[in-house]
XYZ file of C-alpha atoms in Angstrom:
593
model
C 0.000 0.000 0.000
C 1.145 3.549 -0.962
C 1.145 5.801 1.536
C 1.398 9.953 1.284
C 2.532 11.125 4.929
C 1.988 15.378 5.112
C 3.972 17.282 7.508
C 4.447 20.713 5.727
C 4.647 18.719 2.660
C 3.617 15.694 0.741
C 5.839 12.663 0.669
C 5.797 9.390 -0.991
C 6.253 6.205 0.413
C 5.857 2.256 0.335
C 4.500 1.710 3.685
C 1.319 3.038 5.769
C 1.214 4.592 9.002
C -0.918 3.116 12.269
C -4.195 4.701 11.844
C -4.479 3.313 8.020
C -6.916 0.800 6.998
C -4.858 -2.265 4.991
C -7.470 -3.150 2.377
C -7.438 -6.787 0.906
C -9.902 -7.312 -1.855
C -9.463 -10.122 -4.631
C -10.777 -9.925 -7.988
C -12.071 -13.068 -9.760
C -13.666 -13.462 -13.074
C -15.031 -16.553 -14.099
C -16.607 -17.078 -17.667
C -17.172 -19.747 -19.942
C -14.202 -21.428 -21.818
C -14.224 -20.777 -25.825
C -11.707 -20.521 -28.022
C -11.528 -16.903 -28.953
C -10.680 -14.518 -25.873
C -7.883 -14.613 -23.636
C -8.234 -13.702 -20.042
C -6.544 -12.222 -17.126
C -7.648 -13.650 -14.188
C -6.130 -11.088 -11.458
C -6.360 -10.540 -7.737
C -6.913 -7.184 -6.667
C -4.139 -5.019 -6.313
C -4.014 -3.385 -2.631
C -5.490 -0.542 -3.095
C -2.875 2.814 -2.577
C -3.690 4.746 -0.126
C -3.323 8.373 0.859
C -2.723 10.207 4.511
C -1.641 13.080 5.908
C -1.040 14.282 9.212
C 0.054 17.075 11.211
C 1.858 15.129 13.541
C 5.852 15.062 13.086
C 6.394 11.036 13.634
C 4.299 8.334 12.975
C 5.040 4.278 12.645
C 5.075 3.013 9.738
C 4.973 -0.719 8.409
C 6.450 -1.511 4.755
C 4.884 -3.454 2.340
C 6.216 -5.017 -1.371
C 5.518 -2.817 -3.901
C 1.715 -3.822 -5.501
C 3.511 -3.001 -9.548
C 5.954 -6.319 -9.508
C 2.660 -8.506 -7.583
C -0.125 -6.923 -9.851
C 2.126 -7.830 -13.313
C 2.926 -11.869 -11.990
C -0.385 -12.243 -10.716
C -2.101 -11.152 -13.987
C 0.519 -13.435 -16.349
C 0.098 -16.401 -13.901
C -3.768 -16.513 -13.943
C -4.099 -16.013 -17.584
C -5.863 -19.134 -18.213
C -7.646 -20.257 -21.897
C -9.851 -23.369 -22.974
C -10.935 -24.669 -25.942
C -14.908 -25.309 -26.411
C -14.256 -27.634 -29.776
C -11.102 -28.739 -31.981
C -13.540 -27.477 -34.865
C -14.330 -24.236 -33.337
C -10.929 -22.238 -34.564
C -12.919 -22.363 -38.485
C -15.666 -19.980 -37.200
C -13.628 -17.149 -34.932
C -14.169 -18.961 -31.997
C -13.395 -17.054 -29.050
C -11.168 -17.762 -25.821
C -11.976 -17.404 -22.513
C -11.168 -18.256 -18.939
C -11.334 -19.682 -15.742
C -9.923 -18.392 -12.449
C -6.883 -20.291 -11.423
C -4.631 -20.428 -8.055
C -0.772 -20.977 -7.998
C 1.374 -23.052 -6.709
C -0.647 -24.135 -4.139
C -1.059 -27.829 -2.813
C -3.048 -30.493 -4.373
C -3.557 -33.762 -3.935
C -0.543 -35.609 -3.168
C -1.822 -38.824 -5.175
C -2.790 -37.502 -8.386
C -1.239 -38.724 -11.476
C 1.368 -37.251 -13.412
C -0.362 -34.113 -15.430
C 2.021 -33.668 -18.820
C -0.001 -30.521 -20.240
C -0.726 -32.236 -23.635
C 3.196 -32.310 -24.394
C 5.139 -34.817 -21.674
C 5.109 -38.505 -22.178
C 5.088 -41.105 -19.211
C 8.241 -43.348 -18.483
C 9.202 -45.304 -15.852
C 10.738 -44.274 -12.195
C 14.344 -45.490 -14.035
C 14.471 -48.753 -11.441
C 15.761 -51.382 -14.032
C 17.752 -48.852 -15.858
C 18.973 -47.442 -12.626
C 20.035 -51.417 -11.546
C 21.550 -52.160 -15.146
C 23.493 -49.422 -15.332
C 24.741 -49.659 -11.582
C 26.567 -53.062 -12.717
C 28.172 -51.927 -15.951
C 29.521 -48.526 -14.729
C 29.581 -46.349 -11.132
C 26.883 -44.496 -10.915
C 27.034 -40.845 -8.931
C 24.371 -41.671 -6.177
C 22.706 -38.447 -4.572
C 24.158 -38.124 -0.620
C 20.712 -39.566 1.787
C 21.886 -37.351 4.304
C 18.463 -34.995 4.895
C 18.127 -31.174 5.624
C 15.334 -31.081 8.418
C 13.589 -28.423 6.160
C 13.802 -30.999 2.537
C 13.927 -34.586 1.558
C 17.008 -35.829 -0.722
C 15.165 -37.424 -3.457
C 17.201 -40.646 -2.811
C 17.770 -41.589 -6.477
C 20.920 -41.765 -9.062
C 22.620 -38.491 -10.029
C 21.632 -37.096 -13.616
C 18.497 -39.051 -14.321
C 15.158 -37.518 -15.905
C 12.028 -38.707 -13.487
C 8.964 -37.766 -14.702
C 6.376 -35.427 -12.134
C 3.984 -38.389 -11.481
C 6.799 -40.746 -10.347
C 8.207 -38.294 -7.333
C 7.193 -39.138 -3.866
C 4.157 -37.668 -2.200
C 5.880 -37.761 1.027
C 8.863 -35.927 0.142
C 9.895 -31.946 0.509
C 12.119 -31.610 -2.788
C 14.503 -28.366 -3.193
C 14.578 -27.226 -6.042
C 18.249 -26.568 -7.595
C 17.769 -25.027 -10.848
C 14.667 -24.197 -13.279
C 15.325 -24.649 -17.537
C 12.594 -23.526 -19.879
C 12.759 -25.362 -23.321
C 11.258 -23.955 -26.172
C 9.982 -26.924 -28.039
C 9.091 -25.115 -31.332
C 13.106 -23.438 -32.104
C 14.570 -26.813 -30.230
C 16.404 -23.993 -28.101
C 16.940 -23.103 -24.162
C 14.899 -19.539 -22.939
C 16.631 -16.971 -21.281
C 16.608 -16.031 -18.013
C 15.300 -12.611 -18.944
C 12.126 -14.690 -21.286
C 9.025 -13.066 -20.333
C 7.540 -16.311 -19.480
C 9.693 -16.738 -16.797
C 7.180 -14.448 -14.920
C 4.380 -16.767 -14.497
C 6.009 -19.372 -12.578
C 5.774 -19.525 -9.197
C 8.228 -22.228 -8.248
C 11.474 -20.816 -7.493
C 14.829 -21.797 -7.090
C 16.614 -22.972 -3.804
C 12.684 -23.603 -2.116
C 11.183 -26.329 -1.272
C 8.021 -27.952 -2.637
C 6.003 -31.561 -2.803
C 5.187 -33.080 -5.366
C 1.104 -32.173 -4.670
C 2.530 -28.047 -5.546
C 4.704 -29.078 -8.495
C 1.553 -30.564 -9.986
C -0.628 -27.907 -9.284
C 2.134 -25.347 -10.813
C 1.810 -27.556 -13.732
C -1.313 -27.335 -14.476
C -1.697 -23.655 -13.835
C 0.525 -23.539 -16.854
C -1.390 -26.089 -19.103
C -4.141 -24.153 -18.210
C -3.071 -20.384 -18.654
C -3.414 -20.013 -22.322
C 0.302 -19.115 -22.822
C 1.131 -22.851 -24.208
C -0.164 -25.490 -26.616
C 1.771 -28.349 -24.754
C 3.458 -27.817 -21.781
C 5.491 -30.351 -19.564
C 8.021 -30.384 -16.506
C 10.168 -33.341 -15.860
C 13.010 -33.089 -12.962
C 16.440 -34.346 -13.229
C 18.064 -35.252 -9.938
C 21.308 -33.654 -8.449
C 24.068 -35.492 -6.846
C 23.719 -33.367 -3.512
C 19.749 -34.596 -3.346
C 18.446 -31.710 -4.968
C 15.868 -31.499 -8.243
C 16.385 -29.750 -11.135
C 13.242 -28.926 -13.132
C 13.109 -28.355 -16.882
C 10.030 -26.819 -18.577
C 9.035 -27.358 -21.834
C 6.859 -26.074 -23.876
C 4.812 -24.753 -27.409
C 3.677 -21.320 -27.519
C 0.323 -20.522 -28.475
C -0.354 -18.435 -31.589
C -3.245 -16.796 -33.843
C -3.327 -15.552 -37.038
C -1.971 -12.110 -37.141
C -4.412 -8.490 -36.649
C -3.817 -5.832 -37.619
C -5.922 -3.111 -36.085
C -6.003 -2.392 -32.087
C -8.606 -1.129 -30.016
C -9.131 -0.583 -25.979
C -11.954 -0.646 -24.221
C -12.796 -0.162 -20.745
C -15.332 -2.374 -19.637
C -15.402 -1.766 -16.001
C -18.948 -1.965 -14.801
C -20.074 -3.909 -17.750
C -22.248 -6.722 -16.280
C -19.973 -9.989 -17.020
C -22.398 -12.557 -19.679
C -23.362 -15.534 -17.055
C -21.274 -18.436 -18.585
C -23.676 -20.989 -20.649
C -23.210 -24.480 -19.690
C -22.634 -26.847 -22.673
C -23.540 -30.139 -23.780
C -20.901 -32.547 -24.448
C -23.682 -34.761 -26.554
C -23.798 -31.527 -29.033
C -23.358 -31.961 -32.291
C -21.053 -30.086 -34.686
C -23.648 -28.391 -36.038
C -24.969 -27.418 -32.774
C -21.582 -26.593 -31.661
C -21.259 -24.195 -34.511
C -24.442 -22.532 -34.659
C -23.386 -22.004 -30.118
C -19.885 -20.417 -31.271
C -21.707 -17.990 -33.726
C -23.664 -16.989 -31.264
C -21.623 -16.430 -28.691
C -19.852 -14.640 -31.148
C -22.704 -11.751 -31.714
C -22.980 -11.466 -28.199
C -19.505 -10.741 -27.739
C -19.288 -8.386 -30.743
C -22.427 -6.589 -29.298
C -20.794 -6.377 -26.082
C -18.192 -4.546 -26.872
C -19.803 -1.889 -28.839
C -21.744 -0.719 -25.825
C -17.902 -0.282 -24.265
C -16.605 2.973 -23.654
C -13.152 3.907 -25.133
C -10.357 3.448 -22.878
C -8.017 6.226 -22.087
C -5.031 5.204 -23.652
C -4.154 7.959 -25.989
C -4.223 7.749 -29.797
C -0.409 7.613 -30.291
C 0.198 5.259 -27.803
C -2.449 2.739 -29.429
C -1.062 3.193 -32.554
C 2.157 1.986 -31.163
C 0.509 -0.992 -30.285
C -1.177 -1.449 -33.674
C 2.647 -1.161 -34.864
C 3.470 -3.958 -32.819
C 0.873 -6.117 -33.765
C 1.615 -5.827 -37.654
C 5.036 -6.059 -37.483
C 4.708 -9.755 -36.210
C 3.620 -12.226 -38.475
C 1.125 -13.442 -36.472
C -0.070 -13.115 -33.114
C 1.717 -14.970 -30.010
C 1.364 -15.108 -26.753
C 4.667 -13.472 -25.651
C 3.453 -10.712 -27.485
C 0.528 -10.428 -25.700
C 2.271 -10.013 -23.078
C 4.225 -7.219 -23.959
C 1.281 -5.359 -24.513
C -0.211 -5.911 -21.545
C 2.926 -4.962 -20.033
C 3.165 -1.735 -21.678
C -0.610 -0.779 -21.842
C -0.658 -1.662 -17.664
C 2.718 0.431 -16.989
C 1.045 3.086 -19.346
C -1.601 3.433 -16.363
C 0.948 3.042 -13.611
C 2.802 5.950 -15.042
C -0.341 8.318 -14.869
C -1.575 7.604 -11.630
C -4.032 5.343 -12.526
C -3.342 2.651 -10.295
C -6.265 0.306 -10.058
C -6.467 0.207 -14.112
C -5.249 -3.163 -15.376
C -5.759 -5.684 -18.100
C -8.284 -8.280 -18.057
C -8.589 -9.917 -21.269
C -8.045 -9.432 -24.763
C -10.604 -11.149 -27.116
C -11.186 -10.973 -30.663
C -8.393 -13.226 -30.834
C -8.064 -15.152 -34.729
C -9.503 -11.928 -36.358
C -8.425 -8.787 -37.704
C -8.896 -6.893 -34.738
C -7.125 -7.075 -31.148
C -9.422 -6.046 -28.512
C -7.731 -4.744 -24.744
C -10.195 -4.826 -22.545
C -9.353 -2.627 -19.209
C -10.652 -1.885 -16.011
C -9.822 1.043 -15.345
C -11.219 1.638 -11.810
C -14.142 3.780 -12.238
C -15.535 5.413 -9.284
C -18.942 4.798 -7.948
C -18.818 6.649 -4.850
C -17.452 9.245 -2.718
C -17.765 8.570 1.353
C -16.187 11.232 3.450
C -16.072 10.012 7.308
C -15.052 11.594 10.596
C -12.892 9.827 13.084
C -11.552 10.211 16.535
C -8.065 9.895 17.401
C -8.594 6.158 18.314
C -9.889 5.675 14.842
C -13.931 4.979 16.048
C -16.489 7.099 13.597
C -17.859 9.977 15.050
C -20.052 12.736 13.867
C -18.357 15.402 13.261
C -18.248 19.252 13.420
C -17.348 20.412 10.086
C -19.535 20.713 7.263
C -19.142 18.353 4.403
C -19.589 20.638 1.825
C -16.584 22.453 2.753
C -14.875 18.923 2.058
C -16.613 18.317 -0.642
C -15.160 21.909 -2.398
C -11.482 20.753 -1.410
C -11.661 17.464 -4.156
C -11.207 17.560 -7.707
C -13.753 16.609 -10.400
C -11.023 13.076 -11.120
C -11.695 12.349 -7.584
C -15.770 12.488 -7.574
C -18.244 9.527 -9.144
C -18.453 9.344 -12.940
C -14.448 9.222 -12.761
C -11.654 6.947 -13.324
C -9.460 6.918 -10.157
C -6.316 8.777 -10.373
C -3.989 8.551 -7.053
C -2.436 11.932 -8.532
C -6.367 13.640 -7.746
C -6.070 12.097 -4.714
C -2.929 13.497 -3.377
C -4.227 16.555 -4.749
C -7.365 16.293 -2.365
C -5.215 15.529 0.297
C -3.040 18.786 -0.036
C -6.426 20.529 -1.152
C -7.843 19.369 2.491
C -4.646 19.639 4.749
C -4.528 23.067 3.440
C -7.695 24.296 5.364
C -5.961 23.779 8.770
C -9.330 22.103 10.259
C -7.889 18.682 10.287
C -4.972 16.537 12.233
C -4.959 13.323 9.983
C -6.303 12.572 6.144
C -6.719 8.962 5.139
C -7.890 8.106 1.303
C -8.651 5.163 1.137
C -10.031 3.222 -2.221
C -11.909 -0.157 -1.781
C -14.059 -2.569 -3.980
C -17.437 -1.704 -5.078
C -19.286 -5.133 -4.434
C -22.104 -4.201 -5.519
C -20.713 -2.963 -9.399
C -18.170 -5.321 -10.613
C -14.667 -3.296 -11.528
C -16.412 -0.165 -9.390
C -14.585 1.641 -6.569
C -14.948 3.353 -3.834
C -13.343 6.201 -2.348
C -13.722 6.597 1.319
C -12.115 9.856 2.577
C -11.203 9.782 6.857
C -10.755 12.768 8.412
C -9.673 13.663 12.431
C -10.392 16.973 12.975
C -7.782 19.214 15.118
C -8.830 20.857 18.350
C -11.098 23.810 17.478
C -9.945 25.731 20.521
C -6.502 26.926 21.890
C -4.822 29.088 24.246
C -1.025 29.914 24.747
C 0.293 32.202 27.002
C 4.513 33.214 26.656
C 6.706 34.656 29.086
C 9.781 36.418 28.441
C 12.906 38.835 30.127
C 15.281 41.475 28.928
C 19.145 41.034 29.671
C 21.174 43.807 29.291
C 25.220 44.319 30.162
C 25.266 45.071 33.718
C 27.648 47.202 35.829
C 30.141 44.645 35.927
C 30.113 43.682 32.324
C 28.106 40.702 32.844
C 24.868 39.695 30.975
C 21.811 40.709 33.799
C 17.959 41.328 34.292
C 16.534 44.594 32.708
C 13.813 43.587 34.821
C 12.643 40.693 37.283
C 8.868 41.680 36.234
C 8.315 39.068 33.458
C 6.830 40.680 29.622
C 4.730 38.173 27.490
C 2.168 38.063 25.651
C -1.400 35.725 25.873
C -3.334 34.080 22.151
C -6.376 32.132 21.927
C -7.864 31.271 18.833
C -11.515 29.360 18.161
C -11.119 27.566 14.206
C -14.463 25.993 12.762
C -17.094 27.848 14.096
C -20.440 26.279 13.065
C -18.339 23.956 11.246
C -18.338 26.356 8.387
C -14.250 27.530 8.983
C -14.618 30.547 10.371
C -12.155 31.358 12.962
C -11.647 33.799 15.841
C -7.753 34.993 17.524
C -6.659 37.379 19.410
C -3.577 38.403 21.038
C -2.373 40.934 23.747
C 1.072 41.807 24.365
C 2.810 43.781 27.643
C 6.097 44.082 29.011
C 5.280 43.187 32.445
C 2.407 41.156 32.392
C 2.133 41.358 36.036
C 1.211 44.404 35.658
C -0.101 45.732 32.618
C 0.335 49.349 31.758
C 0.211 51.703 28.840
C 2.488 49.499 26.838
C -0.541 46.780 26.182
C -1.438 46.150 22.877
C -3.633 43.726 21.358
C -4.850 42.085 17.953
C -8.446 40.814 17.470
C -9.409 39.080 13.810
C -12.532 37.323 12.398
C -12.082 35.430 9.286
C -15.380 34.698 7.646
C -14.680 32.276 4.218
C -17.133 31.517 1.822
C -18.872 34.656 1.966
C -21.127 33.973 -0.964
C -21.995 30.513 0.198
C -20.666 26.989 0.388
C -21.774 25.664 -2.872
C -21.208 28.993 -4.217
C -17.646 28.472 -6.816
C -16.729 31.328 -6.099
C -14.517 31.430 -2.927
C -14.606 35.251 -1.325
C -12.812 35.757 2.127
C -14.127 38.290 4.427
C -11.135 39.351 7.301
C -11.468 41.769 10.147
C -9.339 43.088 12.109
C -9.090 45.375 15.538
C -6.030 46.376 16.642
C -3.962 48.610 19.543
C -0.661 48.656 19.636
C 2.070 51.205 21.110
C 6.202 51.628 19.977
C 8.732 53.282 20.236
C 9.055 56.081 17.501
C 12.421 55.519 15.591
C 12.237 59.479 14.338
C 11.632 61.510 17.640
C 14.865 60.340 19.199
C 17.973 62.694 21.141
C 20.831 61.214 18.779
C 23.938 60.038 20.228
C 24.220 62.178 23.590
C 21.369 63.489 23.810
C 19.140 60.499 25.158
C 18.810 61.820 28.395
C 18.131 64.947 27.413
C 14.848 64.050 24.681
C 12.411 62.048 26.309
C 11.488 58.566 24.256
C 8.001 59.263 21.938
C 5.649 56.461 22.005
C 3.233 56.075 19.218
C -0.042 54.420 19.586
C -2.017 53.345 17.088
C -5.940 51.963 17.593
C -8.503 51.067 14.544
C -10.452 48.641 12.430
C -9.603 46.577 9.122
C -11.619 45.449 7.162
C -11.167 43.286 3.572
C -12.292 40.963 1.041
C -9.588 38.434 -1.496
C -10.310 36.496 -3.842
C -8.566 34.097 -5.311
C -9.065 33.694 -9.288
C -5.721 31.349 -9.986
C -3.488 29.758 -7.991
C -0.932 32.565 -8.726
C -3.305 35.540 -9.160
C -5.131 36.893 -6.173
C -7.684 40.356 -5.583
C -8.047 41.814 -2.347
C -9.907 45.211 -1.869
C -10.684 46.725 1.925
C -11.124 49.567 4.484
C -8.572 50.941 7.048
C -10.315 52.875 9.901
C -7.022 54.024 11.676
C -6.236 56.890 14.917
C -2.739 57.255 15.440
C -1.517 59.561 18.657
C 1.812 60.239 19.749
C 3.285 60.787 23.709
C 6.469 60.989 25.806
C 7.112 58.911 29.030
C-alpha cells in the first residue's frame, strides 16, 4: 500500500502509518471457456492509499511494492480453454477460468504432462543395469530437516507423477525449453514471470503438480510439460518445456474499458452436441460478444500510444502469446505511469480476427464517502460541514471518474490546506455491488477547534560589571487564543495581547483581534470570497523623535499608539493571481514617558 505522509509537505512512500486501513480485496472473473478470448484472471491489487497528518512522527509498516505482484499475478492466472477442436474455423473465441498458484493439491494424483510430456518409468531397471556396468554418482541420503534428498541416481530424468508424495524436494535449478526453435529460454524470457516455483525452495510433489497445471491451463502454451532431473547433492532440477500458443496475425487495435459492464453468465454446454450445434453455439456467442463490446466505452489510452501498439501487432507475423504479453505490459505500466493505479488488463478477445481487442478496467468510481474519526480511529459525527470537504476534491476524484492517485494526493493537499484537520486517510476499496467499481472513502480527524497559549519572556542587558543581567525581574509576554471551525463552516476567531510586564499591565498593552469569515457567498457557491477583520492597539517606540547620540537623556522617548479597524475581502481567481480590496479605519496619537 502507498502511503502519502503530510507534515508541511507531501511525501511518498511504500508503507502506511498506524491509523491506516490495509485493504485486501481479490478480484475473480469466471466465464465460460471458448476458443476466442484470452483472459486475465487477477487478484486485486491493494489498493494505494493516501494520509496526511500534522503530527511530526508516525510508525510506519512496509509493504512489497503492488507493480511487480499486480504484473505476476495477472501473467500467472491467464488461463484459456478450448470449447471444440472445430471451433478455430468460425472465430471462436477464448476465454477463462480463475486459477490459483502453486498451491497444494492432492498428493496422489497422477502425473499431469499438459498435452506435451510422455510417461516413463521411475528409471528402477535402468537405474540397476546401469549400476553393474559402470559407477553411478548416487545423490548423498543425508536430509536437511527443512527438505527430503530425493534418494535416487545423479543425472536421471524422473517424470512429475513418479516423485514421492511424502517428500519436501529443493529445487536446484529451473530450464525452460522452447519446443518449437529446439532452443533453451533466457533467463530474462518473459515467461519466466508466471512461474511460481522458485529456485533454492522447497516444494512436494502435490505443488509441483498444481504449478503444472496452472501452466497447461493459462493459455500461454499449446503443450506444456516439466520433468526433474536429480542432483548429486539430493536436490531437483526442473526443466520446462513447452509450445507457444499463436493466432493468425491483426492488424488493427482497439481498448476498451469495460469496467462496470455486467460480465455474460457463462452458458453451460452439452458434451452430446453436435457439430452443427456446436457451430451454430460459437456464432452466437460470437454476436454477443461483438455486441458487447460496442456498448464499451473507449479506454483512455491515448491515440499515439495505441497506434504503437497497432505497430506492434503488424510487425509480427502473427499473433503470439509473448506478445501479448508485452502489450499488456506496456498498456498496464502506461496506467501506472499516470496515476491510474487500479487500471489493469483483463482480457483481450477478438483473438483469430483482424482486430485485437484490450479490454481494461480502469477503476471507475462509484462513490465518494467522506467520514469523521476520533483519534482512536472509532467514527464519530463530526463538526465540520461536508460541503466544505466536498469543495477541497477535484472533479477526477468524484463519481463518474476513473481513479487517479495523482487527484487524490491533490485532495489531500487541497484538504490539509484548510488547517481544520490533524490526519487525512484516502482510502479506495471494492465496489461489491458494481463489478470493476470503486470506492473512495475519505477519513478525516479533525484538530482541536480551541486553543490558548500564554509566553513569558525577560530582557538582559550588560550590567555594571560587564556581565549579561535582568533589565527587569517583572516578566513581559504576551497571551493568544484562537476558536477555528465555528459552526463547522471555517470561520475562525484569535486574538492576542502583548505587555512588558504582564504582572502588571500598563500603557504598553497592545492587542490584535481578527474574524475570518470564508465563503462569503456561500458553500456551494464556486466562487470562494474571504471576508477578514481586524481590531487592533498597539504602542512603539518612535524611531524618528529620538535625542541622537548624547542626547538620550536629554529628549524624552516618543511612544506612538495606534488603535482602529480593518476590514477586507480576497479572492482568489488562480493559484498565482489573487484580488483583495478593503477599508482601514485608523487613529494614530503620539506621547512621551
Amino acid at each position: 500500500m502507498v502511503t502519502f505522509a503530510i507534515n508541511g509537505q507531501l511525501l511518498a512512500a511504500p508503507a502506511v502509518s498506524s491509523t491506516a486501513s490495509h485493504l485486501s480485496t481479490r478480484r475473480k472473473y469466471s466465464t465460460h471457456s471458448s476458443s476466442r478470448e484470452l483472459r486475465f484472471n487477477t487478484q486485486f491489487p491493494r489498493f494505494p492509499s493516501l494520509q496526511c497528518s500534522s503530527s511530526s512522527s508516525s510508525n510506519r509498516k512496509t509493504e512489497p511494492s503492488p507493480n511487480n505482484n499486480l504484473l505476476k499475478s495477472l501473467a500467472k492466472s491467464l488461463v484459456l480453454g478450448s470449447v471444440a477442436s472445430s471451433a478455430s474455423l468460425f472465430l471462436p473465441r477464448f476465454t477463462s477460468i480463475l486459477s490459483g498458484g502453486g498451491g497444494g493439491g492432492d498428493g496422489n494424483s497422477g502425473g499431469f504432462g499438459g498435452g506435451g510430456g510422455g510417461g516413463g518409468g521411475d528409471g528402477g531397471f535402468f537405474r540397476d543395469l546401469f549400476s553393474l556396468a559402470a559407477p553411478v554418482a548416487v545423490a548423498d541420503e543425508e536430509q536437511s530437516p527443512d527438505w527430503d534428498s530425493h534418494g535416487l541416481p545423479a543425472n536421471i530424468v524422473v517424470q512429475l507423477n513418479k516423485l514421492s508424495g511424502f517428500k519436501k524436494y529443493k529445487i536446484s535449478d529451473i530450464l525452460f525449453f522452447d519446443r518449437r526453435s529446439q532452443t533453451d529460454v533466457s533467463t530474462e524470457d518473459s515467461f519466466l514471470d508466471i512461474v511460481s516455483i522458485q529456485p533454492g525452495k522447497v516444494y512436494t510433489k502435490s505443488q509441483l503438480q498444481t504449478e503444472l497445471e496452472t501452466l497447461a491451463t493459462c493459455g500461454l502454451f499449446d503443450k506444456v510439460d516439466l520433468v526433474g532431473k536429480t542432483k548429486p547433492d539430493g536436490t531437483l532440477g526442473v526443466t520446462i518445456s513447452f509450445a507457444e500458443s499463436t493466432w493468425q496475425p491483426a492488424e488493427r487495435f482497439r481498448c476498451i474499458n469495460v469496467g462496470l459492464m455486467t460480465q455474460a453468465k457463462p452458458i453451460a454446454t452439452d458434451s452430446d452436441m453436435t457439430e452443427k450445434e456446436m457451430i451454430a453455439y460459437l456464432r452466437s456467442q460470437e454476436k454477443d460478444y461483438k455486441r458487447r463490446i460496442d456498448k464499451a466505452r473507449p479506454c483512455l489510452l491515448p491515440g499515439g500510444f495505441q497506434r504503437e501498439m497497432m505497430m506492434m501487432l503488424r510487425d509480427q507475423r502473427k499473433v503470439s502469446a509473448r506478445l501479448l504479453q508485452r502489450i499488456q505490459k506496456r498498456v498496464n505500466k502506461w496506467y501506472q505511469d499516470e496515476g491510474y493505479a487500479y487500471a489493469e488488463v483483463t482480457n483481450f478477445g477478438s483473438l483469430n480476427s483482424k482486430e485485437l481487442v484490450c479490454e481494461v478496467r480502469e477503476g471507475d468510481i462509484t462513490q465518494l464517502v467522506i467520514q469523521f474519526q476520533d483519534k482512536l480511529g472509532n467514527v464519530i459525527e463530526g463538526n465540520t460541514q461536508t460541503p466544505i470537504v466536498h469543495r477541497e476534491i477535484p472533479k477526477q476524484l468524484r463519481p463518474g471518474h476513473v481513479l487517479n492517485m495523482k487527484a487524490a494526493s491533490q485532495a489531500v493537499r487541497n484538504i490539509f490546506a484548510l488547517g481544520l484537520f490533524s490526519n487525512i486517510e484516502v482510502l479506495p476499496s471494492q465496489d461489491e455491488k458494481n463489478s470493476g467499481g470503486v470506492i473512495v472513502e475519505i477519513k478525516l480527524t479533525e484538530a482541536e477547534p480551541k486553543s490558548a497559549e500564554v509566553s513569558t519572556e525577560w530582557s538582559i542587558v550588560p550590567g555594571s560589571t560587564g556581565y549579561p543581567s535582568l533589565a527587569s525581574f517583572q516578566p513581559g509576554g504576551s497571551v493568544s487564543f484562537e476558536h477555528r471551525n465555528i459552526h463547522g463552516l471555517n470561520r475562525s476567531v484569535m486574538g492576542s495581547v502583548t505587555t512588558s510586564n504582564l504582572l502588571n499591565p500598563q500603557g504598553d498593552l497592545s492587542f490584535t483581534f481578527d474574524y475570518v469569515h470564508p465563503y462569503l457567498d456561500g458553500v456551494y457557491n464556486p466562487r470562494n470570497r474571504i471576508l477578514k477583520t481586524s481590531f487592533i492597539n498597539s504602542s512603539k517606540l518612535s524611531p524618528v523623535f529620538t535625542g541622537g547620540p548624547g542626547f538620550e537623556e536629554a529628549v524624552p522617548p516618543m511612544l506612538v499608539d495606534r488603535i482602529g479597524l480593518k476590514a477586507n475581502i480576497s479572492e482568489n481567481f488562480t493559484p498565482q493571481s489573487k484580488f483583495t480590496y478593503g477599508l482601514v479605519l485608523e487613529e494614530i496619537t503620539t506621547r512621551d514617558q
